[in-house]
Short mmCIF file of C-alpha atoms in Angstrom, two decimals:
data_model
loop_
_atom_site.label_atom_id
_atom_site.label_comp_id
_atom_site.label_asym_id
_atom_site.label_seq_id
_atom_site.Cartn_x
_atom_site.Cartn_y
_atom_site.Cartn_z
CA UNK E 1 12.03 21.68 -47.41
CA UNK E 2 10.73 23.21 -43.98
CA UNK E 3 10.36 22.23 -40.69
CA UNK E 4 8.84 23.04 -37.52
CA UNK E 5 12.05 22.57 -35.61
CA UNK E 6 13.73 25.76 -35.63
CA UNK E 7 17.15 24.14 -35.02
CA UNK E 8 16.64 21.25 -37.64
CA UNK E 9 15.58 24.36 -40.15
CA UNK E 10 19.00 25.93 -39.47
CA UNK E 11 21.08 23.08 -39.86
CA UNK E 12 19.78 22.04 -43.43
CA UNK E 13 19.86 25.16 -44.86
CA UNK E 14 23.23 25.64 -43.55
CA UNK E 15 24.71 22.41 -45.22
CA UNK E 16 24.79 20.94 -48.50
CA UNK E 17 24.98 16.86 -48.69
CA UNK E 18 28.69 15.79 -50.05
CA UNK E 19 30.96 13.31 -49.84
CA UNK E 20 34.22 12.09 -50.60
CA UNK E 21 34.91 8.95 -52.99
CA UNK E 22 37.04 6.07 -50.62
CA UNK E 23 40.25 4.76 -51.64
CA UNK E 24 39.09 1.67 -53.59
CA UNK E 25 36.74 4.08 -56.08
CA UNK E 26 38.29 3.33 -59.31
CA UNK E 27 38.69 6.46 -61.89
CA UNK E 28 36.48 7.26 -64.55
CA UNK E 29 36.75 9.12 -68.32
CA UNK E 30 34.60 9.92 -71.10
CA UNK E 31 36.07 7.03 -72.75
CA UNK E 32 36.81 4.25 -69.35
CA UNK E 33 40.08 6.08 -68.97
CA UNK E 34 43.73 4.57 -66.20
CA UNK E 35 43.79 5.96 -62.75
CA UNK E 36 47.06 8.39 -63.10
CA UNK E 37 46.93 8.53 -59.11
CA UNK E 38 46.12 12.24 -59.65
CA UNK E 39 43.23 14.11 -57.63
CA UNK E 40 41.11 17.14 -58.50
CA UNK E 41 38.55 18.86 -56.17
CA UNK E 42 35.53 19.95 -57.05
CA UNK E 43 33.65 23.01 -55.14
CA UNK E 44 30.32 23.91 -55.51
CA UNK E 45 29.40 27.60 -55.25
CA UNK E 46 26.14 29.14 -54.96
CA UNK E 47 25.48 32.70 -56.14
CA UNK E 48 22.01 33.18 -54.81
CA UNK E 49 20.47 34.16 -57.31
CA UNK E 50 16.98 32.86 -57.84
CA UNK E 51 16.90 29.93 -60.18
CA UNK E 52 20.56 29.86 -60.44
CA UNK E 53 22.18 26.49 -58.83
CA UNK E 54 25.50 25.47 -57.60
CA UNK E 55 28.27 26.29 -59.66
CA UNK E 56 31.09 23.03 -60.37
CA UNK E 57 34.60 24.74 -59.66
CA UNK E 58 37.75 22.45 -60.73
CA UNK E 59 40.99 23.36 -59.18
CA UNK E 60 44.05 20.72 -58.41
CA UNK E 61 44.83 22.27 -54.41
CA UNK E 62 42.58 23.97 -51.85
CA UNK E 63 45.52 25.11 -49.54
CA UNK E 64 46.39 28.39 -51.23
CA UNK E 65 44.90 30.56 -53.65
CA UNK E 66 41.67 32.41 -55.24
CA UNK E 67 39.07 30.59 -57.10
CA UNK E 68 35.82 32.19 -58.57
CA UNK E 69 32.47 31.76 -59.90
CA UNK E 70 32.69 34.71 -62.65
CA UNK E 71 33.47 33.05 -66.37
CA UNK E 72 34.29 29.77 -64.69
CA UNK E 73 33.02 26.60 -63.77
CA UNK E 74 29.99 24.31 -65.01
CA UNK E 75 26.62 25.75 -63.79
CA UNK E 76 23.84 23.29 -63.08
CA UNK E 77 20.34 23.00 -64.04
CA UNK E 78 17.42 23.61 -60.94
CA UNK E 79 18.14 24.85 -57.47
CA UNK E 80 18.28 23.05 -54.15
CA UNK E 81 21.60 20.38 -55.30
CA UNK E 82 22.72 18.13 -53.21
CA UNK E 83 25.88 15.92 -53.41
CA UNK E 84 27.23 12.72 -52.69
CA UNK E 85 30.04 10.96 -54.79
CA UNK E 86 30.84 6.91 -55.51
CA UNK E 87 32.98 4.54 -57.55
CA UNK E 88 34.80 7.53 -58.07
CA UNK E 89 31.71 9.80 -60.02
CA UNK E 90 29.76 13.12 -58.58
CA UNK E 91 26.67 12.90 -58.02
CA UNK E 92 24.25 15.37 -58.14
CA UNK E 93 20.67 14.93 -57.03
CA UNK E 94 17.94 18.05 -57.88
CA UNK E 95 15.36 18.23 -54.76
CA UNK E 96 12.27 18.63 -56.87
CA UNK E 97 10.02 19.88 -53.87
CA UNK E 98 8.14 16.58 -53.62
CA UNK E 99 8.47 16.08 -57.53
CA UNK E 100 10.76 13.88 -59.43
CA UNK E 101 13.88 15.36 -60.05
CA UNK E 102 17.09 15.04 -62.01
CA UNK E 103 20.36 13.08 -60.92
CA UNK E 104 23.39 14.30 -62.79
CA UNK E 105 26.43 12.30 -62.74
CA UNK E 106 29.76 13.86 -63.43
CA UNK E 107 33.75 12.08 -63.75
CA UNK E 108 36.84 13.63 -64.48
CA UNK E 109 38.27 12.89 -68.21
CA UNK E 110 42.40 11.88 -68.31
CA UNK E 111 42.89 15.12 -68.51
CA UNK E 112 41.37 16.18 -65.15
CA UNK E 113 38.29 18.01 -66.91
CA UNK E 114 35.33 17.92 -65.22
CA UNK E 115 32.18 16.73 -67.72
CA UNK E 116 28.68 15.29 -67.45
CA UNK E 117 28.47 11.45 -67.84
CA UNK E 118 24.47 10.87 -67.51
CA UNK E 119 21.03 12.56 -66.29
CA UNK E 120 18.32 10.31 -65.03
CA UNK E 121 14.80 10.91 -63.48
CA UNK E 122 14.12 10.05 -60.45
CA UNK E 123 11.92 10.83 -57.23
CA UNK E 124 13.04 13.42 -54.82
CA UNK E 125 14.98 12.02 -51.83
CA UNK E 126 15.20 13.02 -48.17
CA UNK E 127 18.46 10.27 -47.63
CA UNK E 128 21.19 9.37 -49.85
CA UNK E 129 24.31 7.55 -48.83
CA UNK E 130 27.10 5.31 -50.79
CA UNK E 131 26.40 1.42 -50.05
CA UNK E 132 29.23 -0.80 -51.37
CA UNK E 133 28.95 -0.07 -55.16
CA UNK E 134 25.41 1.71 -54.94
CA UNK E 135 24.11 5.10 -53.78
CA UNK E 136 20.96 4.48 -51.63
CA UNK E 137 18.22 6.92 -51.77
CA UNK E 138 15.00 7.18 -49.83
CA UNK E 139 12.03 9.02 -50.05
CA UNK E 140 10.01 9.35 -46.63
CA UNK E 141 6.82 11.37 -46.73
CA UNK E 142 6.01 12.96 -43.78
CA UNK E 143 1.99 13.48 -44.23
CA UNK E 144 -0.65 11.43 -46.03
CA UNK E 145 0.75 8.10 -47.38
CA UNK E 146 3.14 6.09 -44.55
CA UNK E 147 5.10 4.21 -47.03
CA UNK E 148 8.46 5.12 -47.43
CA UNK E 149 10.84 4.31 -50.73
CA UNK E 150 13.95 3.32 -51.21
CA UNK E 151 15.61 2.77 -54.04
CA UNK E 152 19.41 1.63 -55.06
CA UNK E 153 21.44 2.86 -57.65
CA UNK E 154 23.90 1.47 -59.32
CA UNK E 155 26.97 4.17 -58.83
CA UNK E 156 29.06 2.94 -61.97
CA UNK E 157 26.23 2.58 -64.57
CA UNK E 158 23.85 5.86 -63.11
CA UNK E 159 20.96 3.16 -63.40
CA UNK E 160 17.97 2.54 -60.36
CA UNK E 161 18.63 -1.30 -59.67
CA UNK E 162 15.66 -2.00 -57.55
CA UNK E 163 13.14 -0.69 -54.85
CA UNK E 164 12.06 -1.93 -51.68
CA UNK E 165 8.95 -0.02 -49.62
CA UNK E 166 8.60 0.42 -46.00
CA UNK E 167 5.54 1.24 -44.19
CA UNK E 168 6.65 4.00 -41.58
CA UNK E 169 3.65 3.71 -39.48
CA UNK E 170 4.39 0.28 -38.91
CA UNK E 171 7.90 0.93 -38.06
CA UNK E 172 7.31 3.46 -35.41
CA UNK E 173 4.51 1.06 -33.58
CA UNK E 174 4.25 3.86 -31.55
CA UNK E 175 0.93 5.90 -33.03
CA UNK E 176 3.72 8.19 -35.18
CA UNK E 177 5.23 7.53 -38.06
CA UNK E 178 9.73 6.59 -38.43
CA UNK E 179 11.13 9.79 -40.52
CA UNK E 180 14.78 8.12 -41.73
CA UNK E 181 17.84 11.06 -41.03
CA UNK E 182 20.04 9.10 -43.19
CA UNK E 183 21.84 6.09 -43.85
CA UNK E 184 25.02 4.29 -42.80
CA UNK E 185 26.21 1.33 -43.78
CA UNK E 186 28.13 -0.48 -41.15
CA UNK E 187 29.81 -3.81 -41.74
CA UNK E 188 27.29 -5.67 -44.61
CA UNK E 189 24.40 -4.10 -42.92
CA UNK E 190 22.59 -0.84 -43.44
CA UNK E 191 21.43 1.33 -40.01
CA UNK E 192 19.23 3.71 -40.67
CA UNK E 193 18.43 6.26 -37.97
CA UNK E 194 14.88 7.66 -37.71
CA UNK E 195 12.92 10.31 -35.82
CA UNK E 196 9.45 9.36 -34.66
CA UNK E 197 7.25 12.19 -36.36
CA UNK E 198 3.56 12.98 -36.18
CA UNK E 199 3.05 13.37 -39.53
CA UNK E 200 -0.65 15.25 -39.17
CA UNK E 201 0.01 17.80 -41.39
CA UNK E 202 -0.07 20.14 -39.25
CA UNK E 203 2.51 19.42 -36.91
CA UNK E 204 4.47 16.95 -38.75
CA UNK E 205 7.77 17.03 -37.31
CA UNK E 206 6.41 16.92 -33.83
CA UNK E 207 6.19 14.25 -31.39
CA UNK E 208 5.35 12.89 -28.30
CA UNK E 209 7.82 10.82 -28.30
CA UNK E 210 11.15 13.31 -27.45
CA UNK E 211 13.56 11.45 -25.46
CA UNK E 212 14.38 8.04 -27.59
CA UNK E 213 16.75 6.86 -29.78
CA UNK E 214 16.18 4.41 -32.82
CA UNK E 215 18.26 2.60 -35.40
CA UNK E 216 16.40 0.51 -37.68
CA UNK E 217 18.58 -2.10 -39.33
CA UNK E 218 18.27 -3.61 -42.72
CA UNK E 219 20.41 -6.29 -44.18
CA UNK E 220 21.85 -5.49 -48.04
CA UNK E 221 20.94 -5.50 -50.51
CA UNK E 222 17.67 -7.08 -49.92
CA UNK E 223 17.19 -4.00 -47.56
CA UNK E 224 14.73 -6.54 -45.53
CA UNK E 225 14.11 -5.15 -41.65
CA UNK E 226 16.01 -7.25 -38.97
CA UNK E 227 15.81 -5.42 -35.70
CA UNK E 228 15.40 -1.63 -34.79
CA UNK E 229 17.90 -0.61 -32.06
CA UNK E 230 16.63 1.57 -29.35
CA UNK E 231 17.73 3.69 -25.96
CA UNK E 232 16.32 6.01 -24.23
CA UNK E 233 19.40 8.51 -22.62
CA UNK E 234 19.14 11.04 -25.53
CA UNK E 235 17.20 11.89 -28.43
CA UNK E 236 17.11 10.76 -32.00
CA UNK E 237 20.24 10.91 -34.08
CA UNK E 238 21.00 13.36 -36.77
CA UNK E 239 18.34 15.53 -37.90
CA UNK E 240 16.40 15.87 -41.14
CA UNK E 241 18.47 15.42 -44.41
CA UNK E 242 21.70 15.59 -41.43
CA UNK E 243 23.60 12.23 -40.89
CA UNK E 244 24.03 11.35 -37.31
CA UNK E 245 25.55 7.84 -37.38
CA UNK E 246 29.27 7.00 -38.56
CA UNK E 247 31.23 3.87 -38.41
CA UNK E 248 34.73 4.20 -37.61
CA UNK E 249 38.02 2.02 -38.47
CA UNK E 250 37.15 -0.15 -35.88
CA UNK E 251 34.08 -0.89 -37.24
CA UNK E 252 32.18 0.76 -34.53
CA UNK E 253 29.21 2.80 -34.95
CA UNK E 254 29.03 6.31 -33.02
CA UNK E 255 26.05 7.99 -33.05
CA UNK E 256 25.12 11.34 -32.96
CA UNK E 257 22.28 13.38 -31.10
CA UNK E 258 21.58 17.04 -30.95
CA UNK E 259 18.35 16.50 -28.71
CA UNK E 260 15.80 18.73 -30.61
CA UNK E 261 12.59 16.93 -30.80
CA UNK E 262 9.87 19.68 -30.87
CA UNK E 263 6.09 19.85 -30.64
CA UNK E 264 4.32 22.43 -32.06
CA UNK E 265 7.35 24.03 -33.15
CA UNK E 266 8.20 24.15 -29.09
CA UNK E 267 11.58 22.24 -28.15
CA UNK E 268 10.41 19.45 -25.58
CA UNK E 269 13.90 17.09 -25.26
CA UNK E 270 14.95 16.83 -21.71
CA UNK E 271 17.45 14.60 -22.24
CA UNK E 272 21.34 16.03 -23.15
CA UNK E 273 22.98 16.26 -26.60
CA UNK E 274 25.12 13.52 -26.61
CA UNK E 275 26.93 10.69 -28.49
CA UNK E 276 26.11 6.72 -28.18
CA UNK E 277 28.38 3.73 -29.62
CA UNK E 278 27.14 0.60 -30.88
CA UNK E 279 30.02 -2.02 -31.09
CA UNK E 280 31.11 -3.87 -33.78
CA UNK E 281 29.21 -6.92 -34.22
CA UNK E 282 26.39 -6.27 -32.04
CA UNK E 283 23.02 -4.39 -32.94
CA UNK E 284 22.38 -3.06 -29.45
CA UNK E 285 23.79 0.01 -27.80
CA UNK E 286 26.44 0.10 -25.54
CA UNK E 287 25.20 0.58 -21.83
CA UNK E 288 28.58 1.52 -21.08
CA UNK E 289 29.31 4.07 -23.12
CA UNK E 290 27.71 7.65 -22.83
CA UNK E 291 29.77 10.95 -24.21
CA UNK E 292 27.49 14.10 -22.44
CA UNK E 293 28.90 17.09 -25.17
CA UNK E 294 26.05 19.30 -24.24
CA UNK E 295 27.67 19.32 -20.44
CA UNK E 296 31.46 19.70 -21.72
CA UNK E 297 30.37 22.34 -24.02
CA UNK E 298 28.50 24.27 -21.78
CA UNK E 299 25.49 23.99 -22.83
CA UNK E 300 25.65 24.24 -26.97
CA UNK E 301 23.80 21.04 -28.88
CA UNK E 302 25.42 19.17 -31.79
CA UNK E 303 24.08 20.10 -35.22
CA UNK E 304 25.98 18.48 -37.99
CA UNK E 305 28.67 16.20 -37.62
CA UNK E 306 31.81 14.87 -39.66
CA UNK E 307 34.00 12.12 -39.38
CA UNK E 308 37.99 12.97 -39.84
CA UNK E 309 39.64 9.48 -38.29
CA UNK E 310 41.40 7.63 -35.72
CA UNK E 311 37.32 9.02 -33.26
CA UNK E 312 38.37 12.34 -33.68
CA UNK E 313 34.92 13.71 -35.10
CA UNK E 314 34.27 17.80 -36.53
CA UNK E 315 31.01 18.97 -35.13
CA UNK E 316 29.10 21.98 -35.69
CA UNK E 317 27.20 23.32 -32.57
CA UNK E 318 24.62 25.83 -32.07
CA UNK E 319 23.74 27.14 -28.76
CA UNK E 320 20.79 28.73 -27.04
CA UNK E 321 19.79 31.95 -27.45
CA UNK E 322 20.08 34.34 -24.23
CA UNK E 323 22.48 31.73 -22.73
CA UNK E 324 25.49 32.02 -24.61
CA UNK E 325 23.99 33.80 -27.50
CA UNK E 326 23.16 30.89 -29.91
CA UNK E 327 26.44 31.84 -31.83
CA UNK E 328 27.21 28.15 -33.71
CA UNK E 329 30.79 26.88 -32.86
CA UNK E 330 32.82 24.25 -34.70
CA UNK E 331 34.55 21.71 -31.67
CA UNK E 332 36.68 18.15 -32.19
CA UNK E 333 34.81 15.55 -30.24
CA UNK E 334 37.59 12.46 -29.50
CA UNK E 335 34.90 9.71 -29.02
CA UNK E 336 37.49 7.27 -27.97
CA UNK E 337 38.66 9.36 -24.82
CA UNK E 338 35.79 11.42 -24.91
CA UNK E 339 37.21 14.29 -24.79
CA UNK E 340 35.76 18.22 -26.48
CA UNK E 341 37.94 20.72 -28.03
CA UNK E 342 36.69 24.48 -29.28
CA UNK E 343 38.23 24.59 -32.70
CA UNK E 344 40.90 28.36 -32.44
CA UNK E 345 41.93 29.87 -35.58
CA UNK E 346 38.23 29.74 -37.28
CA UNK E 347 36.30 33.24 -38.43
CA UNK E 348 33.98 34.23 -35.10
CA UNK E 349 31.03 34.66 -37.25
CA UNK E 350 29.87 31.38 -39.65
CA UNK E 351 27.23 32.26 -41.74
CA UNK E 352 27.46 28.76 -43.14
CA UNK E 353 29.72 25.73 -43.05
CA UNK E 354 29.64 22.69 -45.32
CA UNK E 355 30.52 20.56 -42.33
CA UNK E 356 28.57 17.12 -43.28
CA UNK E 357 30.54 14.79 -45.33
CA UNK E 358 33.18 16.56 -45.82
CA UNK E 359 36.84 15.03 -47.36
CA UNK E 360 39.68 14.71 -45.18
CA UNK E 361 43.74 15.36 -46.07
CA UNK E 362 45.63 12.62 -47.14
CA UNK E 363 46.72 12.22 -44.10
CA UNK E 364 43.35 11.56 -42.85
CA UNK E 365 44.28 14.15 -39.54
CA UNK E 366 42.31 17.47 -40.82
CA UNK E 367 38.70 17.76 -42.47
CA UNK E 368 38.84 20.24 -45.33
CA UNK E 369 35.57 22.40 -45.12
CA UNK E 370 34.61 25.41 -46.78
CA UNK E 371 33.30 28.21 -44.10
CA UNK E 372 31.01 31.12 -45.25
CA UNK E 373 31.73 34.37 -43.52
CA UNK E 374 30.11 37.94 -43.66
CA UNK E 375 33.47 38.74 -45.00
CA UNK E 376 34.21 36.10 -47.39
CA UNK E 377 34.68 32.84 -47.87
CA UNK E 378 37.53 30.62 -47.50
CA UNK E 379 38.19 26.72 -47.80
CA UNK E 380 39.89 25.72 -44.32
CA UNK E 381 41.56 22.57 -42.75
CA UNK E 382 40.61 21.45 -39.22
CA UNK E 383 43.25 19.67 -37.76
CA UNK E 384 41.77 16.41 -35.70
CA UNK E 385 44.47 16.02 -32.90
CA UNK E 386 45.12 20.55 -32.23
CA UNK E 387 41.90 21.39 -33.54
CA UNK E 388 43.45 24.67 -34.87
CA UNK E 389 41.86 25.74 -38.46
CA UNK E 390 43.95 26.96 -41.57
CA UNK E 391 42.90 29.38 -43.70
CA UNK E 392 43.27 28.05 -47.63
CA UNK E 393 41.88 29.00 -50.66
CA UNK E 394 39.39 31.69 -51.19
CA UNK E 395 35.78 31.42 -53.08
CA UNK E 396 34.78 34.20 -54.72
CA UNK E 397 31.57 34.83 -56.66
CA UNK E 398 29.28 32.68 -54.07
CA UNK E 399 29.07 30.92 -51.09
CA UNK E 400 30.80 27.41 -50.44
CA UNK E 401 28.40 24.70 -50.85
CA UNK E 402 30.02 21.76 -50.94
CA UNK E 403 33.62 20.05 -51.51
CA UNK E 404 34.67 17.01 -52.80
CA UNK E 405 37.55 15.20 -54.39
CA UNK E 406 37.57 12.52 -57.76
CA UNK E 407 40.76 10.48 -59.02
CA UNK E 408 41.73 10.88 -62.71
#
């Protein structure tokens, strides 16, 4: 799981892959089970020690409180976990270091008890993202072989449904080979994002190719190519195993770009980090529309990013080094009035935050993230509109990996 981009490198080992279920997930039980319209949240924890994954904390309300990892919780099989949830079950997918690993699927019981519903095999994945009632995975190598895998699985019965393949090199027509960020799907199609890569082996995440933008887009769930969307006023969206394209209530598409593109491990984008809209209906970007957050940030670069509603977006930036210290930041970015907000209230020093995919309040005005400190770690909420954080419960016994919320 490395990379020659230094900044890429810091946001993936920063953030753990989660998600929230949506509204029309139904419940689930050992035994089929009624929705009782009650919630639980789940929080993974890691201790750090080697071997040891994520711990699976239960508790009914993040806002106040102590939880820890010490006599409590489920702990998990193989490190490196990553999370996604849909149809109302947590999934958990084991990055196998280019080998097959195991997908464990967990639901909540009547009773609000977390337990394991099925373990499959299945091939290590670089992109996994909830597509109407499947969970789309893809593998994309990024040396020797150019064809890329993707496979759907079917999010109620924890079973691979099909596979389609899709030669990289071919997609890229550029000389390099298309390395996916992730997966969105927007309206009944799926975008996919990509970097172009060189894929030599030796510089593999390098390009020549620093200052475009592409968005391939496949229709579903035949997950045949139609058209790949492309600009060239930033960079590439969202960064390795880092989403960087969200469709809002609208059904707009904003995407995301921290302009990093390296080669030889040496940053070459010229262009700004900034964000780019694609409007509803159309599979071209809008010429119009160009949100500049590396010049109303002074300077900083968008690293991860999280939707909360209504365009008001929770982004993590990192700046550079020398110039205003590289010390990451969390900001609201409205995309509608495109307007940028430093979030007040939040610990000075992150040592991590699980800022991609995280769940929002009921309300759908603050993103609930968990935020790693040198002298603890606390769940917060981010309000959207004030961007002012609140301090809630506190994780002890590891560091906040990841958050999400089931029905039961």
């Amino acid at each position: 799981m490395k990379t020659n981009c230094k900044l890429a490198l810091l946001a993936a080992l920063a953030f753990t892959t989660f998600s929230c279920s949506s509204d029309s997930d139904k419940a689930g039980s050992e035994t089929g089970g009624v929705d009782t319209g009650k919630t639980k949240y789940i929080i993974t924890a890691t201790t750090g020690a080697t071997g040891i994954a994520d711990y699976l904390l239960t508790t009914d309300d993040v806002a106040t409180g102590s939880i820890t990892t010490t006599g409590n919780g489920l702990e998990q099989d193989g490190t490196y976990r990553y999370y996604i949830t849909a149809q109302n079950n947590f999934f958990s997918l084991l990055y196998g270091q280019g080998n097959p690993g195991a997908v464990t699927t967990y639901n909540l019981t009547t009773e609000g008890k977390l337990v394991k519903k099925s373990n499959f095999q299945a091939e290590t994945v670089h992109v996994f993202a909830a597509v109407n009632k499947d969970i789309l995975t893809i593998k994309v190598p990024r040396s020797g072989a150019s064809i890329a895998s993707m496979y759907k699985i079917d999010a109620e019965k924890s079973l691979i449904t099909g596979e389609v393949q899709q030669d990289t090199k071919k997609l890229a027509g550029n000389g390099e080979r298309a390395f996916y960020t992730w997966a969105t799907q927007v309206g009944d199609k799926v975008y996919m994002p990509y970097m172009s890569i060189k894929g030599d082996g030796v510089d593999n995440f390098g390009t020549s190719n620093p200052d475009s933008t592409w968005v391939a887009v496949y229709n579903y769930p035949e997950l045949k190519l139609e058209k790949v969307i492309k600009d060239n006023r930033t960079s590439y969206l969202g960064a390795y195993f880092t989403n960087g394209l969200f469709q809002d209530e609208n059904g707009d598409a904003y995407g995301f770009s921290g302009a990093i593109a390296t080669s030889n491990a040496v940053l070459t984008s010229t262009k700004p980090s900034a964000i780019v809209k694609i409007k509803k209906g159309t599979t071209d970007f809008d010429k119009t529309y160009f949100f500049n957050v590396q010049e109303k940030s002074g300077g900083y670069k968008i690293s991860a990013t999280n939707y909360i509603s209504k365009g008001k977006f929770l982004l993590l930036m990192y700046g550079n080094a020398g110039k205003n210290n590289g010390v990451p930041k969390l900001a609201i970015a409205d995309v509608y009035n495109q307007t940028f907000t430093w979030v007040t209230n939040a610990p000075a020093t992150l040592t991590s935050v699980t800022s991609r995919y995280n769940i929002t309040t009921e309300d759908g005005n603050s993103a609930i993230v968990g935020i790693n400190t040198p002298e603890g770690n606390w769940i917060y909420s981010i309000n959207g509109t004030t961007a002012v954080a609140t301090r809630g419960m506190k994780v002890e016994g590891g560091q906040i990996t990841a958050i999400a919320k089931l029905k039961y």
